PDB file of C-alpha atoms in Angstrom:
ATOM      1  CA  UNK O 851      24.225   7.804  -1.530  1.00  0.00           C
ATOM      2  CA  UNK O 852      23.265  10.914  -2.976  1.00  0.00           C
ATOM      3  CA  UNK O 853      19.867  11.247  -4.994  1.00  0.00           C
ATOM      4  CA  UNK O 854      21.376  11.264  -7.887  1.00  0.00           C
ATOM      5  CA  UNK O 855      23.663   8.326  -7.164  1.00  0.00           C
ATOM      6  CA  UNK O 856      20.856   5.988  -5.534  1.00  0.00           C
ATOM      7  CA  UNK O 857      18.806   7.070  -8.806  1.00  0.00           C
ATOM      8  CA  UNK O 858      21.386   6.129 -10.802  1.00  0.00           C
ATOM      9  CA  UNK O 859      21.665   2.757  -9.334  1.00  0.00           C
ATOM     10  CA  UNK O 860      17.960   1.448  -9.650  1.00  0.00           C
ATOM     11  CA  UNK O 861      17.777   3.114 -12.915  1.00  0.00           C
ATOM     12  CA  UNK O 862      20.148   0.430 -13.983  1.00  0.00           C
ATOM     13  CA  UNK O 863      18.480  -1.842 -11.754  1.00  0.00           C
ATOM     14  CA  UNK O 864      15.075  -1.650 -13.431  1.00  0.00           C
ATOM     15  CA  UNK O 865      16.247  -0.839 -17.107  1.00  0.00           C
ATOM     16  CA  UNK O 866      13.946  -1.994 -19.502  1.00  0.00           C
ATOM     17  CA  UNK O 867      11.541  -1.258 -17.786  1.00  0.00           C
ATOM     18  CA  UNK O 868       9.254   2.017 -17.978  1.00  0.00           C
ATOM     19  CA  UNK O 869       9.581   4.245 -14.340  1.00  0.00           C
ATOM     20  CA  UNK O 870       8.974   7.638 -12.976  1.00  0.00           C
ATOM     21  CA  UNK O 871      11.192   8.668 -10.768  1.00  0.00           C
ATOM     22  CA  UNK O 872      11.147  11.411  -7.922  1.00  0.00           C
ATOM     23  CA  UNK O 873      12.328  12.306  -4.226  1.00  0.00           C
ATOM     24  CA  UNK O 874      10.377  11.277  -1.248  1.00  0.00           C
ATOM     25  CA  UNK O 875      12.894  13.042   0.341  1.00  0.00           C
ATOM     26  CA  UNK O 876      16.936  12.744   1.231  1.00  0.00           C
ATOM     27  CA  UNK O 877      17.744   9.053   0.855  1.00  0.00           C
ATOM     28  CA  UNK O 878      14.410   7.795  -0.053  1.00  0.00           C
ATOM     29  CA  UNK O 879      13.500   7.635  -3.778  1.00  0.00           C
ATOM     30  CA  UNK O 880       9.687   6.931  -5.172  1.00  0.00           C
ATOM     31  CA  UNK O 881       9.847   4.673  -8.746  1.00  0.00           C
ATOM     32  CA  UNK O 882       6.630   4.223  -9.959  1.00  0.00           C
ATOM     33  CA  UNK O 883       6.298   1.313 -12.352  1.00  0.00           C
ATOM     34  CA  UNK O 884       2.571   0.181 -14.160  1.00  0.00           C
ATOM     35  CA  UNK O 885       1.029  -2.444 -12.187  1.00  0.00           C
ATOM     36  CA  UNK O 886       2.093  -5.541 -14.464  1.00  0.00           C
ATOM     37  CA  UNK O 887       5.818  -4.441 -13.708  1.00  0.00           C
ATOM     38  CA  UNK O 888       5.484  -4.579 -10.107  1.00  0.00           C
ATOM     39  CA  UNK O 889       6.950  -8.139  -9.827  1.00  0.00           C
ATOM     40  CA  UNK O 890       9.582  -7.491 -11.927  1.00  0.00           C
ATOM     41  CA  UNK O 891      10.817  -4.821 -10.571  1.00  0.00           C
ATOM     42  CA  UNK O 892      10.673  -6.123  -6.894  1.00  0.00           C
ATOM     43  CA  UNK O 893      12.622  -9.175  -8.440  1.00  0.00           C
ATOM     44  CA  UNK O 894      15.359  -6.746  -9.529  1.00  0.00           C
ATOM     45  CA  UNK O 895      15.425  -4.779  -6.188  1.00  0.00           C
ATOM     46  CA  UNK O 896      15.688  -7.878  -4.135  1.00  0.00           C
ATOM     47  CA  UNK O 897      18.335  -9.442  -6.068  1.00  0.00           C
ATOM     48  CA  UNK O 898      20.333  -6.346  -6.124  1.00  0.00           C
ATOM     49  CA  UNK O 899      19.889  -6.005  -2.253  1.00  0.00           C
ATOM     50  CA  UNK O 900      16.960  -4.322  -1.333  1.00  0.00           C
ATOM     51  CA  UNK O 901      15.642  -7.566   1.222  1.00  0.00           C
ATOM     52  CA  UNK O 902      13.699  -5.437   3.721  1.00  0.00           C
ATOM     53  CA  UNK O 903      10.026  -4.990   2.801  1.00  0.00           C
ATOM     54  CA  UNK O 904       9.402  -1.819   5.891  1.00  0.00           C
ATOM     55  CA  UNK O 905       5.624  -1.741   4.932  1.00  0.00           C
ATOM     56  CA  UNK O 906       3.063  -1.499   1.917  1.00  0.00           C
ATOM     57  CA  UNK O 907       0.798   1.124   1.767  1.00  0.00           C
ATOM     58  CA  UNK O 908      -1.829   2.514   0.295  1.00  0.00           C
ATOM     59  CA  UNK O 909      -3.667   5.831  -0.215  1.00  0.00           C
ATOM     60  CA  UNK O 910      -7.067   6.498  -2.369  1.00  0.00           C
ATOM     61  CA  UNK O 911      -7.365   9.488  -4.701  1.00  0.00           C
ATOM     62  CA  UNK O 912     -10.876   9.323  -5.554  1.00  0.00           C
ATOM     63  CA  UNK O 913     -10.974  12.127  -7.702  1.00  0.00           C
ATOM     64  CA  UNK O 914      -7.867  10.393  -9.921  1.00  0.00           C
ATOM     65  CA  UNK O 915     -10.077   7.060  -9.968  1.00  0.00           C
ATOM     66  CA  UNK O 916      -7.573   5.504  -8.437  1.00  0.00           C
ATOM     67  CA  UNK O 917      -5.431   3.504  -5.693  1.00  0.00           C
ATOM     68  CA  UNK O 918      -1.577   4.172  -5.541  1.00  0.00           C
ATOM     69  CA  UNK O 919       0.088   1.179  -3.934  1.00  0.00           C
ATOM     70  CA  UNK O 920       3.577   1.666  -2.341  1.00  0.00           C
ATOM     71  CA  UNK O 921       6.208  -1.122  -1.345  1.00  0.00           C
ATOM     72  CA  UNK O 922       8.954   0.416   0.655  1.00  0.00           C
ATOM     73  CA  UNK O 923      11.925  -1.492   0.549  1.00  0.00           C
ATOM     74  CA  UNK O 924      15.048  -0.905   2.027  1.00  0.00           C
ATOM     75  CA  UNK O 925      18.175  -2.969   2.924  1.00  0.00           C
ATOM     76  CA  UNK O 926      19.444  -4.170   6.607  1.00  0.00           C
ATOM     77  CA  UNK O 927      23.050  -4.078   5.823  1.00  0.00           C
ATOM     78  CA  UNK O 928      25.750  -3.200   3.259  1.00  0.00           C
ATOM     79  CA  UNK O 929      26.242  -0.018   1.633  1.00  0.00           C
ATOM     80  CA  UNK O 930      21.944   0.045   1.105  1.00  0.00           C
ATOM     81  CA  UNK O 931      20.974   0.408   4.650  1.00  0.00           C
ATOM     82  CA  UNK O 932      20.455   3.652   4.611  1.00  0.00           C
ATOM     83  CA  UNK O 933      18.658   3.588   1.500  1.00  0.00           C
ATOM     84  CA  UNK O 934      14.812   3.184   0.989  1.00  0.00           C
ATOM     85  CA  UNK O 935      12.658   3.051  -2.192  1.00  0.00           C
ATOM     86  CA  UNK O 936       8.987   3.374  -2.557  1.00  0.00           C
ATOM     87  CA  UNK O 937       8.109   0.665  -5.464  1.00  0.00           C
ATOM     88  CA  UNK O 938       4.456   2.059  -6.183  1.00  0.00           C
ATOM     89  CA  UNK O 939       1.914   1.992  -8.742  1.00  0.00           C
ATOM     90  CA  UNK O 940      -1.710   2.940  -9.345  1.00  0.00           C
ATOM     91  CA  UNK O 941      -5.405   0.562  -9.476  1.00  0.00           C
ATOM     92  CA  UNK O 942      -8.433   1.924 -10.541  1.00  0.00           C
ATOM     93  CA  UNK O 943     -10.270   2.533  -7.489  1.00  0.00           C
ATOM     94  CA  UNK O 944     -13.688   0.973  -8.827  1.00  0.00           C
ATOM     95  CA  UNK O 945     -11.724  -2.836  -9.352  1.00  0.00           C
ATOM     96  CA  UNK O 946      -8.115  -2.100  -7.199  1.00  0.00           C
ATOM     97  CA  UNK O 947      -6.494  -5.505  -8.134  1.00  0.00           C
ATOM     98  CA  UNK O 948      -2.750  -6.056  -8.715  1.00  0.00           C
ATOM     99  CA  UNK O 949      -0.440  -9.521  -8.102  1.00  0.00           C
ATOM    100  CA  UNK O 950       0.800 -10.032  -4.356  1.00  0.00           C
ATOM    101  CA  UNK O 951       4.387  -9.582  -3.682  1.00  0.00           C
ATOM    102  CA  UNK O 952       4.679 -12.134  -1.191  1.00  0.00           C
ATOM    103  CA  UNK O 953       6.251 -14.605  -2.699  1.00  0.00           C
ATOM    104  CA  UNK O 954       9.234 -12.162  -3.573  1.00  0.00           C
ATOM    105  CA  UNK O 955       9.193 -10.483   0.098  1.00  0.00           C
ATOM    106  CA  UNK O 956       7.735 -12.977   2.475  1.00  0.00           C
ATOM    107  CA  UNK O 957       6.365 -10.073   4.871  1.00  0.00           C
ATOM    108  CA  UNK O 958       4.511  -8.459   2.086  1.00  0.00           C
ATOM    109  CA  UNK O 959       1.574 -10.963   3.005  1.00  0.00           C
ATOM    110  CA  UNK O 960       0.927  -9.391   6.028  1.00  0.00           C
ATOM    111  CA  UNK O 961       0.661  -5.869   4.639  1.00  0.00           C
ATOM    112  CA  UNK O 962      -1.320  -6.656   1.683  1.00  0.00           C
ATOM    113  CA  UNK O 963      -3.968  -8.301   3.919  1.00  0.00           C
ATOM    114  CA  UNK O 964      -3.709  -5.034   6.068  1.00  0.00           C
ATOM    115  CA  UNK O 965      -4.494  -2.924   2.869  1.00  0.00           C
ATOM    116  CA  UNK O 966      -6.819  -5.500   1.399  1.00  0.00           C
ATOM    117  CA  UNK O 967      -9.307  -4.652   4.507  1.00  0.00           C
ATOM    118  CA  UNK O 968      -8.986  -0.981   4.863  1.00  0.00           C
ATOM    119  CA  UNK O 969      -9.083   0.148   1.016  1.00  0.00           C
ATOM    120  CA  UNK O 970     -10.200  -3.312  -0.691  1.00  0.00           C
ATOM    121  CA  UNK O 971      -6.962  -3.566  -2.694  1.00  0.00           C
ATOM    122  CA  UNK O 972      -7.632  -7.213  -3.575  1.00  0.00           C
ATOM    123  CA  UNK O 973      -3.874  -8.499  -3.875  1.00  0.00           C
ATOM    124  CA  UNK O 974      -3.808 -11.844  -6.608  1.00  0.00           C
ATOM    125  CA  UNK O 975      -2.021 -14.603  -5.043  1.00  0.00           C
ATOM    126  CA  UNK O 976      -2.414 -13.973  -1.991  1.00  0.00           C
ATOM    127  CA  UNK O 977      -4.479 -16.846  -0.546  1.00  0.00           C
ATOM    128  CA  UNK O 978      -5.004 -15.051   3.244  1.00  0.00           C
ATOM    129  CA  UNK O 979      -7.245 -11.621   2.335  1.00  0.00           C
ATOM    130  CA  UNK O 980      -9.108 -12.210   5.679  1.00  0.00           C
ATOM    131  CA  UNK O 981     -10.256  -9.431   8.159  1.00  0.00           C
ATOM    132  CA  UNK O 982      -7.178  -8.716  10.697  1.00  0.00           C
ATOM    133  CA  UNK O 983      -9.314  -5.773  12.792  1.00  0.00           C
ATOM    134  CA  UNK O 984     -13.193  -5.468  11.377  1.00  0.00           C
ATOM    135  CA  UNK O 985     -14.340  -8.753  11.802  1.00  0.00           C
ATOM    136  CA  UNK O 986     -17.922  -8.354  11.051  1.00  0.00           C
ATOM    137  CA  UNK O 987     -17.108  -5.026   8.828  1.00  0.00           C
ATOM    138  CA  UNK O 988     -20.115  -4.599   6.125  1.00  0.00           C
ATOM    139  CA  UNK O 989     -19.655  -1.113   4.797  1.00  0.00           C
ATOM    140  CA  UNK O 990     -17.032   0.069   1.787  1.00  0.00           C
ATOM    141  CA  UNK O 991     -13.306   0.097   3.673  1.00  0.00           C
ATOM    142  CA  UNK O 992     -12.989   2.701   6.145  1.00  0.00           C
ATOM    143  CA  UNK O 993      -9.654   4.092   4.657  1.00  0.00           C
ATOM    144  CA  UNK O 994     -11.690   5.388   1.243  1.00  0.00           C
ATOM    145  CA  UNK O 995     -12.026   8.869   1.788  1.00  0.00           C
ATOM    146  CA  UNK O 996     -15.844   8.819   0.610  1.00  0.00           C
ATOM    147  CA  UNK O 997     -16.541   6.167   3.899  1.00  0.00           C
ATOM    148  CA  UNK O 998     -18.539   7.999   6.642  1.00  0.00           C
ATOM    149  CA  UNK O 999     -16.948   7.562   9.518  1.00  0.00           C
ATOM    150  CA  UNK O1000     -19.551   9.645  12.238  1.00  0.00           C
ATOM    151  CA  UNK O1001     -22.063   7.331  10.528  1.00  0.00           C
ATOM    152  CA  UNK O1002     -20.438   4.003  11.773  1.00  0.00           C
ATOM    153  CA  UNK O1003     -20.093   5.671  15.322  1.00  0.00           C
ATOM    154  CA  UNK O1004     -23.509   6.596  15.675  1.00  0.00           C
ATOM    155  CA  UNK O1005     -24.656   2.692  14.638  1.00  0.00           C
ATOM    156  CA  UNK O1006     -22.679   1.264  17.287  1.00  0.00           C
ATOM    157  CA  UNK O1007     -23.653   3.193  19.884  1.00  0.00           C
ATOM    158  CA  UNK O1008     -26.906   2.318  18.932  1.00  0.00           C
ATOM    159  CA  UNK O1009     -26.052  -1.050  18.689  1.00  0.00           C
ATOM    160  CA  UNK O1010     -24.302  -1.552  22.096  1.00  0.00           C
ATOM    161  CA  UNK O1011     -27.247   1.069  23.421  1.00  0.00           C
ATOM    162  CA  UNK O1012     -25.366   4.080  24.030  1.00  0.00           C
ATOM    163  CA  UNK O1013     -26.744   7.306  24.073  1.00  0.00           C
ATOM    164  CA  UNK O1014     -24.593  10.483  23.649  1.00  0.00           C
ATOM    165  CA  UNK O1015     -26.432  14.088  23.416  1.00  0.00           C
ATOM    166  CA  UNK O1016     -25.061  16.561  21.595  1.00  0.00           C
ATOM    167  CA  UNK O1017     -25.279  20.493  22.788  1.00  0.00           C
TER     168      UNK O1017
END
């Protein structure tokens, strides 16, 4: 489908509800909905055949205050598959909380718990927000772009008593 025609169709998809639309690029359209229309409009998308969750990301704009939180969905067959859309929205970066999707794409449970530990997106409803990488991580998530990451180098080469000189 053309932009135009693949805008077309989740415009009618998520009428009623309020969206920004705009191209990611060629065959891959962004919708941004407000964060207590997220289920809803992943409702509509899966019913009208987007049942591929690829991944959910995240990516911190400190100096918007904010988290945006994208769902990219696509479809594995049928006149979709070569179709994706970026279902996103936006957090407030100082309490990023917004309703899991899991229990509308199973695999979303995953990827929330992925961006739950490297920008604290705390995902509601989603009952396994445990470390997958950083098991003993005490420091803010290392994906925020204020985290420090030379910092946490140089503390565990103390800590495993490594010494590196710099010229």
């Amino acid at each position: 489908m053309s932009r135009g025609r693949i805008e077309g169709f989740i415009k009618g998809i998520l009428d009623g509800l309020e969206a920004v639309y705009s191209e990611v690029k060629p065959a891959r359209l962004k919708v941004t909905v407000k964060p207590e229309d997220m289920a809803e409009a992943a409702r509509r998308l899966l019913s009208s055949g987007f049942d591929h969750l690829h991944s959910v990301v995240a990516t911190d704009f400190p100096r918007d205050h904010r988290i945006e939180v994208s769902y990219i969905v696509g479809s594995v067959e049928g006149k979709l598959a070569d179709e994706v859309v970026f279902l996103t929205t936006s957090v407030p970066r100082d309490s990023p909380e917004l309703d899991t999707l899991s229990g509308i794409w199973p695999a979303a449970g995953l990827h929330e718990r992925e961006q739950w530990e490297m920008l604290g997106v705390v995902f509601r409803g989603n009952d396994d927000l445990r470390p997958l990488f950083l098991e003993d991580w005490r420091d803010i998530p290392p994906l925020r772009k204020d985290y420090v990451l030379k910092r946490w180098v140089d503390e565990e080469r103390e800590r495993h008593g490594l010494k590196v000189e710099r010229a």
